């Protein structure tokens, strides 16, 4: 026996879009890295007691996938710890099969400065999943002045977004797209035209008409997406 | 006669039989309120709360009078000057009122769906006195009563509702009630004040008033909120009047034996001209009288007056 650590996850339905796999398979893990996905001679549940090579995990009829990554989560910390914290959100992610999450910056205060990026990363030091903060595009997420994007990236932000609010001004969005190119990060649009959506409570359609509730038209999202596509294409 | 409703939240989905029961009962109560002594002991010992979260004159007075004429005990609540301004939640306010032992709640609220929400946690029976742009069932019932008293039927009549359909709870309740009773309903108003997919409510949609009025029996003229101009939905009230105002000249497009309704309060010279409002054959004030009778009927029937157990 070598002193490498071995593990097998057996009996599950293995789904891996990357290798276009969706079948019953056994996944062998060596020193924390997937070394082999066996689709031929499969192990059985009763093989567990005879399995001497390492740890045996019976997946039964569960789905086995590469660690999922959620690129849009709200951990609400700092500010709304009554709703969610870095710890509780990470635990929920882990329970759902996620191994990494990107948290949005609409906290109080927002993640628009290095210190708050570091605070979130500090809270995430012992969480069961990796946490990648997305920082704000503009100071205070107010849509007026660019945040210190270079500093934010240096502190650990992986992308920028004013999530929760759109960047109303096309000029500010254009500058964000231009400026962020220096740091090779994604700009994540909160796609909503407030002039069309403000004061609404549900999707616009027959149901909003019959209930007498102010409906949000789908174009409030589409208008913003189209604008941001035009701006992004122009910025390159 | 079994009356099927525990609450009256709206007319959507209310059966033809229940609507007919309400209208028949309202006709009987109309006789009561035309007598010199207008009071009956029907709801003695029943406590009704009028919970008005939005300003109202006519609906509130009408409900109060209906409750008094049925000999109910009543409490009046209005938002201003209440614990609501101290930050108490809607739910807490209602629970506190209910703890004083009340039987029925009549509620007006600016939010669509508020009375439905109320029924989810309150133990009282609920009557919707208008919720946002959703429904105003007793207004539609009094409109229907006024029409039925004139034509002795609703079935087969052609009714046109004119104005701000988008924001109107009166329009929605009228559409559901009239259609269930077999009338054909059209709505007419500016495109910016017409809700999306309005035709799916089973109505004909018009933006040309001359076409809408052509051959109609009944016109229900909605109040135009003056702030629609400020919010940019209309260029001017002047243009609205020109395109959609009900004037003496436009009456000639209607069936000879026609009726013009208005739920009030009227903007004279905007959606309706004074000569139409005050015409000898105007039923607008008769609607208000019928409103008391209809509300007496609804209070009585909801409380269980029409159920089999009582007979």
XYZ file of C-alpha atoms in Angstrom, chain B residues 49-310:
262
model
C -65.663 46.998 11.503
C -65.219 49.404 8.638
C -61.487 49.222 8.038
C -60.641 52.027 5.657
C -56.984 52.282 4.723
C -57.736 54.627 1.841
C -59.871 57.773 1.788
C -63.510 57.215 0.876
C -66.667 59.234 1.314
C -69.503 57.594 -0.494
C -68.566 53.941 -0.036
C -67.810 54.425 3.652
C -71.020 56.328 4.364
C -72.990 53.846 2.328
C -71.643 50.865 4.282
C -72.186 52.680 7.585
C -75.758 53.423 6.701
C -76.354 49.873 5.493
C -74.988 48.508 8.778
C -77.110 50.908 10.830
C -80.246 50.056 8.909
C -79.627 46.384 9.602
C -79.191 47.222 13.327
C -75.561 46.019 13.425
C -73.029 47.521 15.834
C -70.252 49.202 13.932
C -66.740 50.461 14.439
C -64.980 52.837 12.106
C -61.278 52.686 11.524
C -59.342 54.973 9.266
C -55.652 54.919 8.653
C -54.898 58.520 9.562
C -54.496 59.129 13.268
C -54.385 55.398 14.030
C -51.667 53.067 15.276
C -50.737 52.551 11.613
C -48.931 55.884 11.776
C -47.005 54.490 14.783
C -45.600 51.737 12.590
C -47.944 48.882 13.542
C -48.234 46.234 10.842
C -51.497 45.560 9.045
C -51.678 42.097 10.539
C -51.155 43.333 14.103
C -53.764 46.061 13.693
C -56.363 43.557 12.492
C -55.514 41.016 15.184
C -55.949 43.663 17.870
C -59.310 44.727 16.481
C -60.439 41.119 16.217
C -59.405 40.478 19.818
C -62.233 42.869 20.751
C -64.609 40.303 19.226
C -65.953 41.472 15.902
C -67.845 39.451 13.301
C -67.302 41.145 9.977
C -64.710 43.403 8.402
C -65.472 45.763 5.547
C -62.156 46.821 4.080
C -60.892 49.423 1.656
C -57.179 49.262 0.852
C -54.878 50.764 -1.772
C -53.136 47.421 -2.338
C -54.714 44.903 -4.696
C -55.210 41.633 -2.845
C -55.241 43.090 0.689
C -58.720 41.657 1.537
C -57.649 38.232 0.286
C -54.582 38.453 2.518
C -56.881 39.433 5.394
C -58.937 36.244 5.007
C -55.761 34.192 5.312
C -55.264 35.091 8.952
C -58.407 36.795 10.242
C -61.384 34.933 11.671
C -63.951 37.545 10.581
C -65.957 37.478 7.390
C -64.561 39.977 4.921
C -66.243 42.292 2.456
C -64.016 44.087 -0.009
C -64.878 47.772 -0.243
C -62.267 48.335 -2.950
C -58.683 47.018 -3.204
C -56.187 48.839 -5.400
C -56.966 48.318 -9.064
C -58.349 44.837 -8.407
C -62.050 44.796 -7.490
C -64.808 46.880 -5.990
C -67.591 44.315 -5.908
C -70.298 46.318 -4.137
C -69.896 49.195 -6.607
C -70.364 46.805 -9.533
C -73.349 45.218 -7.793
C -75.022 48.588 -7.343
C -74.310 49.374 -10.981
C -75.854 46.054 -11.991
C -78.807 46.653 -9.699
C -79.401 50.085 -11.246
C -79.281 48.614 -14.747
C -81.509 45.669 -13.859
C -84.143 47.856 -12.219
C -84.479 49.785 -15.444
C -84.418 46.941 -18.001
C -85.730 44.123 -15.730
C -82.835 42.037 -16.998
C -79.069 42.040 -17.581
C -78.920 39.197 -20.052
C -78.336 40.392 -23.613
C -77.652 44.030 -22.768
C -74.665 45.756 -24.307
C -72.645 47.634 -21.688
C -69.685 49.893 -22.444
C -67.235 50.926 -19.730
C -65.369 54.089 -20.661
C -62.162 55.540 -19.269
C -59.142 54.504 -17.245
C -59.583 50.736 -17.365
C -55.947 50.177 -16.321
C -56.371 51.579 -12.810
C -60.057 50.808 -12.323
C -61.329 48.262 -9.827
C -64.844 49.339 -10.741
C -64.248 48.257 -14.341
C -62.909 44.844 -13.354
C -65.770 44.044 -10.998
C -68.327 45.213 -13.555
C -66.748 43.078 -16.266
C -66.909 39.878 -14.173
C -70.383 40.500 -12.775
C -72.040 41.634 -15.983
C -70.540 38.867 -18.054
C -71.671 36.209 -15.593
C -75.179 37.666 -15.801
C -75.125 37.379 -19.590
C -74.494 40.952 -20.662
C -72.000 41.745 -23.397
C -69.282 44.053 -22.141
C -66.988 46.414 -24.017
C -64.271 48.629 -22.619
C -63.105 51.838 -24.224
C -60.289 54.180 -23.289
C -56.923 55.562 -24.325
C -54.336 52.896 -25.223
C -52.123 54.082 -22.345
C -54.943 53.456 -19.849
C -55.860 50.006 -21.158
C -54.290 47.029 -19.334
C -52.381 44.470 -21.414
C -54.423 41.537 -22.693
C -57.663 43.204 -21.585
C -59.602 41.235 -24.214
C -58.761 38.041 -22.312
C -61.245 39.170 -19.676
C -63.848 38.459 -22.323
C -64.540 42.026 -23.377
C -64.403 43.931 -26.655
C -61.713 46.591 -26.541
C -62.214 49.948 -28.241
C -60.136 53.086 -28.522
C -62.630 54.926 -30.706
C -65.528 56.108 -28.617
C -67.893 56.488 -31.567
C -67.520 52.810 -32.402
C -67.819 51.780 -28.762
C -71.013 53.726 -28.143
C -72.701 52.620 -31.339
C -75.862 50.776 -30.346
C -74.938 50.376 -26.672
C -77.626 50.137 -23.991
C -75.558 51.173 -20.981
C -72.503 53.381 -20.586
C -70.540 53.286 -17.356
C -68.341 56.381 -17.258
C -65.284 55.975 -15.030
C -63.757 58.784 -13.080
C -60.537 60.054 -14.618
C -57.961 60.601 -11.885
C -56.495 64.012 -12.540
C -52.980 62.764 -11.753
C -52.927 60.600 -14.904
C -51.873 63.694 -16.811
C -48.995 64.417 -14.426
C -47.723 60.848 -14.623
C -47.481 61.143 -18.386
C -50.209 58.673 -19.308
C -52.197 61.408 -21.017
C -51.040 64.564 -22.744
C -53.894 66.658 -21.337
C -57.337 66.414 -19.779
C -58.590 68.623 -22.588
C -57.608 66.044 -25.180
C -59.085 63.247 -23.072
C -62.415 65.059 -22.935
C -62.340 65.578 -26.664
C -61.598 61.909 -27.388
C -63.511 60.137 -24.596
C -65.782 62.601 -22.786
C -69.482 61.689 -22.624
C -71.406 64.638 -23.982
C -74.973 65.290 -25.006
C -73.996 64.924 -28.685
C -72.481 61.494 -28.133
C -75.692 60.231 -26.522
C -77.241 60.121 -29.990
C -74.973 57.174 -30.860
C -76.533 55.039 -28.154
C -79.696 53.008 -28.181
C -82.675 55.241 -27.682
C -83.540 53.664 -24.332
C -80.064 53.965 -22.823
C -78.624 54.481 -19.343
C -75.526 56.384 -18.284
C -73.854 55.430 -15.020
C -71.032 57.078 -13.102
C -69.534 55.626 -9.904
C -68.505 59.089 -8.663
C -66.967 61.346 -7.681
C -67.490 63.078 -11.021
C -65.072 65.390 -12.769
C -67.650 67.494 -14.529
C -66.463 68.661 -17.903
C -63.762 65.981 -18.049
C -65.191 62.470 -18.430
C -68.818 63.576 -18.335
C -70.452 66.868 -19.248
C -72.762 68.553 -16.768
C -75.751 68.384 -19.068
C -75.437 64.585 -19.196
C -74.786 64.256 -15.461
C -77.798 66.374 -14.582
C -80.134 65.197 -17.343
C -83.713 64.478 -16.342
C -83.222 60.760 -16.972
C -79.865 60.548 -15.130
C -79.642 57.636 -12.685
C -76.375 58.671 -11.095
C -77.978 59.612 -7.772
C -80.254 56.588 -7.928
C -77.055 54.492 -8.066
C -76.071 55.968 -4.713
C -79.429 54.997 -3.175
C -79.123 51.494 -4.602
C -75.633 51.334 -3.106
C -77.078 51.279 0.409
C -79.559 48.539 -0.529
C -76.872 46.419 -2.208
C -74.576 46.722 0.809
C -77.416 45.751 3.136
C -77.971 42.690 0.946
C -74.291 41.743 0.932
C -73.900 42.183 4.705
C -77.062 40.164 5.327
C -76.235 37.334 2.937
C -72.583 37.034 3.936
C -73.603 36.873 7.582
C -75.667 33.853 6.684
C -79.102 35.317 6.216
C -79.621 33.406 3.033
C -78.198 30.060 4.101
C -80.343 26.951 4.379
C -79.761 26.637 8.146
C -81.669 29.847 8.714
